Coordinates of C-alpha atoms (C1' of nucleotides) in Angstrom, one line a residue:
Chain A
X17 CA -4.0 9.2 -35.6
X18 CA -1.8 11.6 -38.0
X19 CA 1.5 12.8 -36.8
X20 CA 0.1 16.0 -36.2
X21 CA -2.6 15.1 -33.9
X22 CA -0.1 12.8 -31.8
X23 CA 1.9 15.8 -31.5
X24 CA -0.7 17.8 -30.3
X25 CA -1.5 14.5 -28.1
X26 CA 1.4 14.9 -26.5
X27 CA 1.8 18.6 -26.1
X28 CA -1.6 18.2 -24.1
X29 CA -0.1 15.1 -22.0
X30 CA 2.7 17.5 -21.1
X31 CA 0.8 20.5 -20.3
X32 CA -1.2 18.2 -18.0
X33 CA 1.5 16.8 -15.9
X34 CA 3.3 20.4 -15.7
X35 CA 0.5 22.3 -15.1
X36 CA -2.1 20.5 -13.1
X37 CA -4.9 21.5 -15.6
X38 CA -5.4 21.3 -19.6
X39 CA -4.5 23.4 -22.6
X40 CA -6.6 25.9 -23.9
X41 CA -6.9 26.3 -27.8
X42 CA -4.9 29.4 -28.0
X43 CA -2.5 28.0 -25.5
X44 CA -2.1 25.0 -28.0
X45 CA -2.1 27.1 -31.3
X46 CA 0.5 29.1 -29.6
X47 CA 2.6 26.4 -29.3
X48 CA 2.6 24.7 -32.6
X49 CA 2.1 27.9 -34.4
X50 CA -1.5 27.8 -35.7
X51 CA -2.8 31.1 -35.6
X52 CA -6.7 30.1 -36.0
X53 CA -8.5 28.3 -33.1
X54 CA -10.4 26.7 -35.4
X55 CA -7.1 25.0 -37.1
X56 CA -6.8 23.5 -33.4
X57 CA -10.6 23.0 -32.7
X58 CA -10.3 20.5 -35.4
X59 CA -7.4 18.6 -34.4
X60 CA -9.1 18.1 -31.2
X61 CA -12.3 17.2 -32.7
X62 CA -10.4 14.4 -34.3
X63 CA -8.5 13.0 -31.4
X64 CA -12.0 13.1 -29.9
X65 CA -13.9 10.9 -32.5
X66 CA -10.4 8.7 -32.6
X67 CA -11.0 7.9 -28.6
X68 CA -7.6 10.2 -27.4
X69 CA -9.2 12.9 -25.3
X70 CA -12.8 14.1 -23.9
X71 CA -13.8 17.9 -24.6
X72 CA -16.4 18.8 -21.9
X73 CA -18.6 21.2 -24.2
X74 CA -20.5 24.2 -23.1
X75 CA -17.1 24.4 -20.7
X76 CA -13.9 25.7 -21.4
X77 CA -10.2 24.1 -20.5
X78 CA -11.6 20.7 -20.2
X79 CA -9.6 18.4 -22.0
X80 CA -9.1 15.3 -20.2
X81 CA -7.7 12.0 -21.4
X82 CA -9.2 8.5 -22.0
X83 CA -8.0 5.4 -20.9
X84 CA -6.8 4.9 -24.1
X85 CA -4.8 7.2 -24.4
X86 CA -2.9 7.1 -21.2
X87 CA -2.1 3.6 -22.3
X88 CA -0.4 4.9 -24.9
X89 CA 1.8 6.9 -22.6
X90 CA 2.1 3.8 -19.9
X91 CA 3.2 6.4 -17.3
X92 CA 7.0 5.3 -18.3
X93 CA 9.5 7.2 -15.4
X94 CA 13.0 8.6 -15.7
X95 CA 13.6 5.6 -13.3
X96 CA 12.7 2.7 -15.3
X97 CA 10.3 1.7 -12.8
X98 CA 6.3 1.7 -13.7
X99 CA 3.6 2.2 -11.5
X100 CA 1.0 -0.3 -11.8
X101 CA -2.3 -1.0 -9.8
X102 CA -3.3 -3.9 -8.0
X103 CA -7.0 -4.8 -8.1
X104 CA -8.6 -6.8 -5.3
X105 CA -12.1 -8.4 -6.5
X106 CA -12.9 -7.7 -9.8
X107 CA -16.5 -8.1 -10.5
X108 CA -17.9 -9.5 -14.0
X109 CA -19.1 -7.2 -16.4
X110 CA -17.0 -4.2 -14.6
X111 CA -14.3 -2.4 -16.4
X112 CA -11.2 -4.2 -14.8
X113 CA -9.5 -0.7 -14.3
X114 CA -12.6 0.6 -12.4
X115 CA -11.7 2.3 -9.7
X116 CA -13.4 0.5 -6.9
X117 CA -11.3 -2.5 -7.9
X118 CA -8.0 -0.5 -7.4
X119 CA -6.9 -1.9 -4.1
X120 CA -2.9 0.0 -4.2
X121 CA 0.1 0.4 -6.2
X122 CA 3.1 -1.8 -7.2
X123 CA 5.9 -0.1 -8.7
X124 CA 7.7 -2.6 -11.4
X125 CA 10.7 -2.8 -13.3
X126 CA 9.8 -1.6 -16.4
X127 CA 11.7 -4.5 -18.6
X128 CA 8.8 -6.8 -17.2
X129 CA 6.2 -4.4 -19.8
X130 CA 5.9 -4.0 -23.2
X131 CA 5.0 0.0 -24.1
X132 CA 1.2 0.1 -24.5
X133 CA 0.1 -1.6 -22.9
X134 CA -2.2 -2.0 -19.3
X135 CA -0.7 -4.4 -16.6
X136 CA -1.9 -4.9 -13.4
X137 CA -0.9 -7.1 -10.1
X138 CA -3.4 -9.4 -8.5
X139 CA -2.8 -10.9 -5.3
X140 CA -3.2 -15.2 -5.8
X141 CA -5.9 -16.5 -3.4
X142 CA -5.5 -20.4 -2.8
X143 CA -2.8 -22.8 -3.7
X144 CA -3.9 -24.2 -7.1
X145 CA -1.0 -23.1 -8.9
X146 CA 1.7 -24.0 -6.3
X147 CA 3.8 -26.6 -9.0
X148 CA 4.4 -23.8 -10.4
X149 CA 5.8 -21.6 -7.9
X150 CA 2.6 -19.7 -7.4
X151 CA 2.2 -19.6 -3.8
X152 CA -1.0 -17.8 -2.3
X153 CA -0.6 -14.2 -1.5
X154 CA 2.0 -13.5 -4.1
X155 CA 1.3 -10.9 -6.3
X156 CA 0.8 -12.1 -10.3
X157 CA 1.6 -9.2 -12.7
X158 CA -0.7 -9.7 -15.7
X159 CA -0.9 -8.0 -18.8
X160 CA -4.4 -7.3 -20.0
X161 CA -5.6 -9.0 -22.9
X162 CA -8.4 -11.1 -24.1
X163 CA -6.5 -13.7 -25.7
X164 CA -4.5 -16.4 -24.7
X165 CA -2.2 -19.2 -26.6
X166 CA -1.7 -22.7 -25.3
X167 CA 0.1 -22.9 -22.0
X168 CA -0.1 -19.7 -20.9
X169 CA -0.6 -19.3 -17.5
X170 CA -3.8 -16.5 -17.7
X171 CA -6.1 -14.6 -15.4
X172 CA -9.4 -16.5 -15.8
X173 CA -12.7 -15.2 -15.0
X174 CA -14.9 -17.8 -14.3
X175 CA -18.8 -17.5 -12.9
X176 CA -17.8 -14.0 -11.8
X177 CA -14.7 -15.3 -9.8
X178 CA -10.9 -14.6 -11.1
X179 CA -8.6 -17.8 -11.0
X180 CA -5.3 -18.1 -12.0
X181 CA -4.2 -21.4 -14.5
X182 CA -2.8 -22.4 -17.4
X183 CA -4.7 -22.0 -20.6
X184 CA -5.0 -25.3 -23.1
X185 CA -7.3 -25.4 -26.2
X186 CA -7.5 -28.1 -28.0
X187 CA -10.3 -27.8 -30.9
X188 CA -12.7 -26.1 -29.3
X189 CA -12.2 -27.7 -25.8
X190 CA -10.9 -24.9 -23.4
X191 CA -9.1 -26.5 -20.4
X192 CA -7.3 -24.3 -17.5
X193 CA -5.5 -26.1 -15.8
X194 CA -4.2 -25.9 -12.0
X195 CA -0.5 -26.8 -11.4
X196 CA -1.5 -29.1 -7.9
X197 CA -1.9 -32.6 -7.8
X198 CA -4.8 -31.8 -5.8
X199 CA -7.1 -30.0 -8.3
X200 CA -9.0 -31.1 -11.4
X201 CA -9.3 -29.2 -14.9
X202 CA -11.4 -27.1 -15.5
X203 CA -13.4 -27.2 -18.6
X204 CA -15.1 -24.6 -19.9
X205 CA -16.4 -24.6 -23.6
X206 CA -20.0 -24.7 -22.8
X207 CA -19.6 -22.0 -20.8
X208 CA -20.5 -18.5 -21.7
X209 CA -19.5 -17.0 -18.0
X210 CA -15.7 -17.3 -19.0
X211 CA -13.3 -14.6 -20.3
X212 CA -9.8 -14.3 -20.2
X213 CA -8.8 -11.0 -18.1
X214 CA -5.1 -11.3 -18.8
X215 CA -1.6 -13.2 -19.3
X216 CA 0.5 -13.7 -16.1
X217 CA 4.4 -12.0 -17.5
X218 CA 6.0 -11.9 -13.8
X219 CA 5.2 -13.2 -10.1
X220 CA 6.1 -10.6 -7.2
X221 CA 6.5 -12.3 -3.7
X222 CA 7.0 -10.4 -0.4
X223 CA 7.8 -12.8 3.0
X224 CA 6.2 -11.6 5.9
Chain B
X15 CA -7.2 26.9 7.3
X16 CA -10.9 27.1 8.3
X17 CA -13.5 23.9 7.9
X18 CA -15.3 25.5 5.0
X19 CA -11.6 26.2 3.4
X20 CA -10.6 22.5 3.9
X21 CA -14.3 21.6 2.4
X22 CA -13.8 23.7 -0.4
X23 CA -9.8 22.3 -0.9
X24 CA -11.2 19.0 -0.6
X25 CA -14.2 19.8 -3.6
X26 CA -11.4 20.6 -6.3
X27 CA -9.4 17.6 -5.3
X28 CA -12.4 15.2 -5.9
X29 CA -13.4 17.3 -9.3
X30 CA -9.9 17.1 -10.6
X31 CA -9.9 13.4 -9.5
X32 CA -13.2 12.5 -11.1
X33 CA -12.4 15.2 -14.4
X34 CA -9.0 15.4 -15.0
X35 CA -9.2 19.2 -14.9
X36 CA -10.1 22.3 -12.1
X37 CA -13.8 23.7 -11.1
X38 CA -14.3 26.9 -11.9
X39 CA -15.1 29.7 -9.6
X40 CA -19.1 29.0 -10.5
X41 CA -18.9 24.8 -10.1
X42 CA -17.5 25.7 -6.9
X43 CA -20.1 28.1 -5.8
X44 CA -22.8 25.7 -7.1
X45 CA -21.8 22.5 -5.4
X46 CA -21.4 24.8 -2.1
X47 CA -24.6 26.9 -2.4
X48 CA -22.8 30.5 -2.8
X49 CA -24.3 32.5 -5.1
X50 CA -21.9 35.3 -5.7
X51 CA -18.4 34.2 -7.7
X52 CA -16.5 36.7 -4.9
X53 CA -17.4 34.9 -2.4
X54 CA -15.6 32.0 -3.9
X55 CA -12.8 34.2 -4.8
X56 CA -12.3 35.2 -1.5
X57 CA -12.6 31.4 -0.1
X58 CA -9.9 30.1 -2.7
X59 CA -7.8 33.8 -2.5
X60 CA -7.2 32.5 1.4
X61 CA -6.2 28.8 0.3
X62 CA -4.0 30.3 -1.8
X63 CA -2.5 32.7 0.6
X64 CA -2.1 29.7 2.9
X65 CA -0.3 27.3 0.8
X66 CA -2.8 25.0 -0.6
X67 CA -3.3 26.1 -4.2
X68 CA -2.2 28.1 -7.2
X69 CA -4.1 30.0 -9.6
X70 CA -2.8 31.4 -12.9
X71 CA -4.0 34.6 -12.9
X72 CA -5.3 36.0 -16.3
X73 CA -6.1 32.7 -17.4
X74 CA -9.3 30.4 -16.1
X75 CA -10.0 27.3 -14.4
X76 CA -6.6 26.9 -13.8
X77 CA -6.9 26.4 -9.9
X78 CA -3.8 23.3 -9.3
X79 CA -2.6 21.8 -6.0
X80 CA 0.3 22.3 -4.4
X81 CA 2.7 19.8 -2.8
X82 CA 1.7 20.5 0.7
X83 CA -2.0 20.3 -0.1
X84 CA -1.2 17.3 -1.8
X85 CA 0.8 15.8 1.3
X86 CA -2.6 16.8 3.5
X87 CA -4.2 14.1 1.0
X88 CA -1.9 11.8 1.6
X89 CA -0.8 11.5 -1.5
X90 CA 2.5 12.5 -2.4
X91 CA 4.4 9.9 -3.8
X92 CA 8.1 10.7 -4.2
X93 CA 9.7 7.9 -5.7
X94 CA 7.9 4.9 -4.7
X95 CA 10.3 2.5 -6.5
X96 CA 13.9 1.6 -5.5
X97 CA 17.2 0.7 -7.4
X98 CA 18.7 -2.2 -6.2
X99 CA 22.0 -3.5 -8.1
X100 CA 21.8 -7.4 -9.0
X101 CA 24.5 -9.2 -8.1
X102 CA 26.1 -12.1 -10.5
X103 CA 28.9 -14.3 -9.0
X104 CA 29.8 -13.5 -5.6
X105 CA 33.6 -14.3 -5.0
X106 CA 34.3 -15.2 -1.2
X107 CA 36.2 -12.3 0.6
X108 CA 35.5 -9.6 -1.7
X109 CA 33.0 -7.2 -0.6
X110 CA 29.4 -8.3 -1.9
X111 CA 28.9 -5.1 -3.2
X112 CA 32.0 -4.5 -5.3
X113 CA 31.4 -3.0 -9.2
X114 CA 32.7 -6.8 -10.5
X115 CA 29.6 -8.3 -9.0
X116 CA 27.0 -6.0 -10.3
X117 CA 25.6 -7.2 -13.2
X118 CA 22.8 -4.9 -13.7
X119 CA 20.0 -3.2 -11.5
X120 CA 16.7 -3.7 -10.7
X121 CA 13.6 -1.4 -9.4
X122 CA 11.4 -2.5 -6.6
X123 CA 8.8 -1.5 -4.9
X124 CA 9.9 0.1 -1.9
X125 CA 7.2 -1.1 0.1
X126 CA 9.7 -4.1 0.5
X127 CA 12.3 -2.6 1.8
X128 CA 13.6 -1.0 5.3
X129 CA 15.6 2.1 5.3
X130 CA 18.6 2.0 6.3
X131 CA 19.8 -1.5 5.1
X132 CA 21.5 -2.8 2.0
X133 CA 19.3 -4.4 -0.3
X134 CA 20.4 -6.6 -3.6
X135 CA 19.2 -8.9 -6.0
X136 CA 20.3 -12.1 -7.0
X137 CA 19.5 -14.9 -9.7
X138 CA 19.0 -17.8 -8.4
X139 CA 20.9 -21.5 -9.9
X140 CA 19.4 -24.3 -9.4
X141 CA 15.9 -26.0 -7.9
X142 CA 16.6 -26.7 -4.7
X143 CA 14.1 -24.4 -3.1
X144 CA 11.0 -25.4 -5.7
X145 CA 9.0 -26.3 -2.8
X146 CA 9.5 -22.6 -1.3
X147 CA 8.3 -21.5 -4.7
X148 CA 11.9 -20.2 -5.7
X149 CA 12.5 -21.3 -9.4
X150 CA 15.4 -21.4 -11.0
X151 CA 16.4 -18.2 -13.1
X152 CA 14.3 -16.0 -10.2
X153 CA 15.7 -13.1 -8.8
X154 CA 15.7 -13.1 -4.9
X155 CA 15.6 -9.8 -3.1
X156 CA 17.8 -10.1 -0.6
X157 CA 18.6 -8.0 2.8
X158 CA 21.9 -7.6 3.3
X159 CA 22.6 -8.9 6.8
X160 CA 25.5 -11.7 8.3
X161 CA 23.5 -13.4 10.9
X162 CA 19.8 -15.0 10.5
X163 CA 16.9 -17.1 12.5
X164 CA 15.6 -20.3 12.3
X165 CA 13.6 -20.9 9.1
X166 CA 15.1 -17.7 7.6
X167 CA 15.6 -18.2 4.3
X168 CA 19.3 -17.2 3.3
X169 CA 21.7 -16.6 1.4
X170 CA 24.8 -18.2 2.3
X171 CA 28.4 -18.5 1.1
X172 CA 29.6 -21.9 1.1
X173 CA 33.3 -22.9 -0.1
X174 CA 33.2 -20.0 -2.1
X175 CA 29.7 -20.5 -4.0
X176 CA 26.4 -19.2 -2.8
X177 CA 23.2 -20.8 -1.9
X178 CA 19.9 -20.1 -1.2
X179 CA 18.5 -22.3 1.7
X180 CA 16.4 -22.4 4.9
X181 CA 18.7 -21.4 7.7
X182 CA 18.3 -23.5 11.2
X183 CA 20.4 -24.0 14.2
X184 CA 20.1 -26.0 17.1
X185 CA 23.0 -26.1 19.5
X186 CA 26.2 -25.4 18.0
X187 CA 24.9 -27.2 14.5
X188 CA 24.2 -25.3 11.8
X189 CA 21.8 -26.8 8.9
X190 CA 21.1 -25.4 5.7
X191 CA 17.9 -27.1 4.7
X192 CA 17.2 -27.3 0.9
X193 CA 13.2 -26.9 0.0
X194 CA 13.5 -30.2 -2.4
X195 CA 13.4 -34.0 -1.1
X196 CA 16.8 -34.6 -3.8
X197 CA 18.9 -32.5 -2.4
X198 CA 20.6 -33.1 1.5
X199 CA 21.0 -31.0 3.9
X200 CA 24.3 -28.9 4.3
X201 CA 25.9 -29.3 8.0
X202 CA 28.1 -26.4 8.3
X203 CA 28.8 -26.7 12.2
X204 CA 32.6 -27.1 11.6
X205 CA 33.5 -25.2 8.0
X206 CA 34.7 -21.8 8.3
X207 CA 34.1 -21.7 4.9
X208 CA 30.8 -20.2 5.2
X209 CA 29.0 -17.0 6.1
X210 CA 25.6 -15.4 5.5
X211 CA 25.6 -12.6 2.9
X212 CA 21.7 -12.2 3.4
X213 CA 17.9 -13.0 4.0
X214 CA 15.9 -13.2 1.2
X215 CA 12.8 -10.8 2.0
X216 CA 11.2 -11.0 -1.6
X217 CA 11.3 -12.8 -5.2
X218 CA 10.8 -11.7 -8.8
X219 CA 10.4 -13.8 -11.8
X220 CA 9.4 -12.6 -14.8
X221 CA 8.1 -15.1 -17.6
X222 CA 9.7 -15.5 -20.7
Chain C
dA24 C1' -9.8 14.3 -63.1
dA25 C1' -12.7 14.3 -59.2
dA26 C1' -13.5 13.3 -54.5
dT27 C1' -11.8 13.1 -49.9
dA28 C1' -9.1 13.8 -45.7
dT29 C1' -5.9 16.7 -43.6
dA30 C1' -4.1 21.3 -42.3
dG31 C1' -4.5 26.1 -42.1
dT32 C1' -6.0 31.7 -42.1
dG33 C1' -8.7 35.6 -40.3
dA34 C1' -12.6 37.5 -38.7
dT35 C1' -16.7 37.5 -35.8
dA36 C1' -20.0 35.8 -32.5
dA37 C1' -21.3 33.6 -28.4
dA38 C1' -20.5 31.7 -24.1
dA39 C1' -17.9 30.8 -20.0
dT40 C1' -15.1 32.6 -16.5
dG41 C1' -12.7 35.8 -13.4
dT42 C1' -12.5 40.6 -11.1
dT43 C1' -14.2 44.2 -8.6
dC44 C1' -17.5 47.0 -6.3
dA45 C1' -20.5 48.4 -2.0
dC46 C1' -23.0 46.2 1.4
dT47 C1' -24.6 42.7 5.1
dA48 C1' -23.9 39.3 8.8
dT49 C1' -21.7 36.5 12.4
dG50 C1' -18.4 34.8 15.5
dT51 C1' -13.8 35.5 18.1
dC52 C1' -10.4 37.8 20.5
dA53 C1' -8.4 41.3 23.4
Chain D
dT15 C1' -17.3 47.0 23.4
dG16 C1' -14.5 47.5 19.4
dA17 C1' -11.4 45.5 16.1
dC18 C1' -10.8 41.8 13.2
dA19 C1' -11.2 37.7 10.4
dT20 C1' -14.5 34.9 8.1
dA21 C1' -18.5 34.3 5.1
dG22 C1' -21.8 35.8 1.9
dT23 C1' -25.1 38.8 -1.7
dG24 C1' -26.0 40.9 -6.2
dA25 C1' -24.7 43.3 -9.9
dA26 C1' -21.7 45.2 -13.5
dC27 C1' -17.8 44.5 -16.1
dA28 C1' -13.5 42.7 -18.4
dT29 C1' -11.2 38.9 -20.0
dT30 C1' -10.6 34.4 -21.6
dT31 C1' -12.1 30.8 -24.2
dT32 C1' -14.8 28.2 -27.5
dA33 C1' -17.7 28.1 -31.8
dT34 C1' -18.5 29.0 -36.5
dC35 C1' -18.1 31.2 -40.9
dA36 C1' -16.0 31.3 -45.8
dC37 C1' -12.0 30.5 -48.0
dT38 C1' -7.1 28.5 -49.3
dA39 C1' -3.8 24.7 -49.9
dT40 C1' -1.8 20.1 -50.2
dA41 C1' -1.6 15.5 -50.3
dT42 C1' -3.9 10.8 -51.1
dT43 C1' -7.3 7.9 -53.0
dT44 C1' -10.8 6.4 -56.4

DNA sequence: AAATATAGTGATAAAATGTTCACTATGTCA
DNA sequence: TGACATAGTGAACATTTTATCACTATATTT
């Protein structure tokens, strides 16, 4: 993305949240000075093929934004505080940001996140992680990302089920492994039903 | 507002949910069987004589919600996140909440908290609660209150130093019950060295 | 030096959208 | 019953908005 598109980016972004409804052409021409809609057309025909916003043709004032690019933006407040949401069950093979897995909000400190990137809480089912102060029903806040290193502790998704454990690879042996006496490794390097949803950055606990 | 008004009110907040911008005057009509723009018109000319929307005139699909339509959706969200300072070393007889203790602030969702009380947040030293899950280097939210119930977990000020422990009493003894079998139990029946600054109603940790 | 990507003008065409008209119909309230 | 608010049609029209053209200019890369 040029500087000139991420300017226009973020006019659009602006308009958005002032507004209630996207930019025409004009209305961005206007703004940056380009007299020709077509100088815009074609900024926005870039942003499009680069992933940054979606142009509902045969329609006018429809720019929306992706995913993508809203990531860019993280949603940082004047307060320091970021709204992230908490999924309940995520399903396999589902975008993880699908809305039917939203279950609420959590507003965060924003020194627990790193600028674009997507976080998200998950509430901890069972105990298997309780050596390490990971008590069920606490709320893990995990940043999204496919990748782990050794000893992380990740967000696993394993036969179409999340679990929470710390990640060891050792050649090509992946191991997560609980933090209870009580549970054994699992292994999983034959297994093709395992991705890595996210890294565990913070724990958020709430008594009664 | 009439039902049809409130169906049509509730059509553009689904279509700006699911597009990221307005219906126009046509989409509406469509999705409601009215054939004839006007009618529409006159439908959104009332919402917007009641309250419910604006419309930039001499522009197009620029229909937006207001607050109070938003509030009908149950939606408004006004600052879901709270600032609570984070206290450092709290000196015995100085008012917990005097500038030298602060030692920096902290947003939280405000789900955990009750109106109308203090809140702060304070780093924990030591292990002695591991088996509660409390870590050292955690930051416990903490309700400002002097007086607790059994099996509250507390924040206490003992001989001029505070802990975090399990409060109990039976009779006229007073126990402070650490969540780790190396560390005793604090009698504090006969000090008067020792008063309850808080309850902790929530912890934070964030890794690394 | 030539090719390529970015950035822009000015004009015109085409499509989408909002505005207004006269007219009809139905239910509610006083 | 009469007044009034709500709800709708169908058409004509004006405005807003997007699409596309040929052309210019400036960097960067090959």
């Amino acid at each position: 993305m040029t500087n000139r598109q991420e300017d226009i980016l973020k006019f659009i972004k602006k308009f958005l949240d002032q507004n209630g409804f996207p930019p025409t052409y004009r209305e961005i021409g206007r703004h940056f000075s380009i007299s020709s809609t077509f100088g815009v057309k074609r900024h926005l025909d870039a942003l499009i093929k680069k992933g940054y916003i979606n142009i509902d043709s045969n329609s006018n004032r429809s720019i929306s934004l992706t995913d993508k690019s809203l990531s860019l933006f993280n949603e940082i407040q004047e307060n320091n505080s970021v709204e992230i949401p908490i999924l309940g069950r995520v399903a396999a093979g589902y975008p993880v940001f699908a809305e039917e897995n939203i279950e609420g909000t959590l507003y965060i400190d924003s020194s627990l996140i790193n600028k674009g990137n997507n976080y998200f809480g998950l509430k901890v089912r069972g105990d298997s992680m309780i050596d390490d102060g990971i008590f069920e029903g606490d709320t893990v806040i995990v940043k999204s990302q496919n990748d782990a290193i050794n000893n992380d502790i990740i967000i696993a998704m394993v036969d179409n089920d999340t679990t929470v454990k710390r990640y060891k690879k050792s050649g090509s042996k992946i191991n997560l492994i609980p933090a209870n006496k009580n549970y054994n490794n699992i292994e999983v390097t034959k297994r093709d039903n395992f991705s890595i949803l996210g890294k565990v950055v913070g724990v958020y606990r709430i008594y009664n």
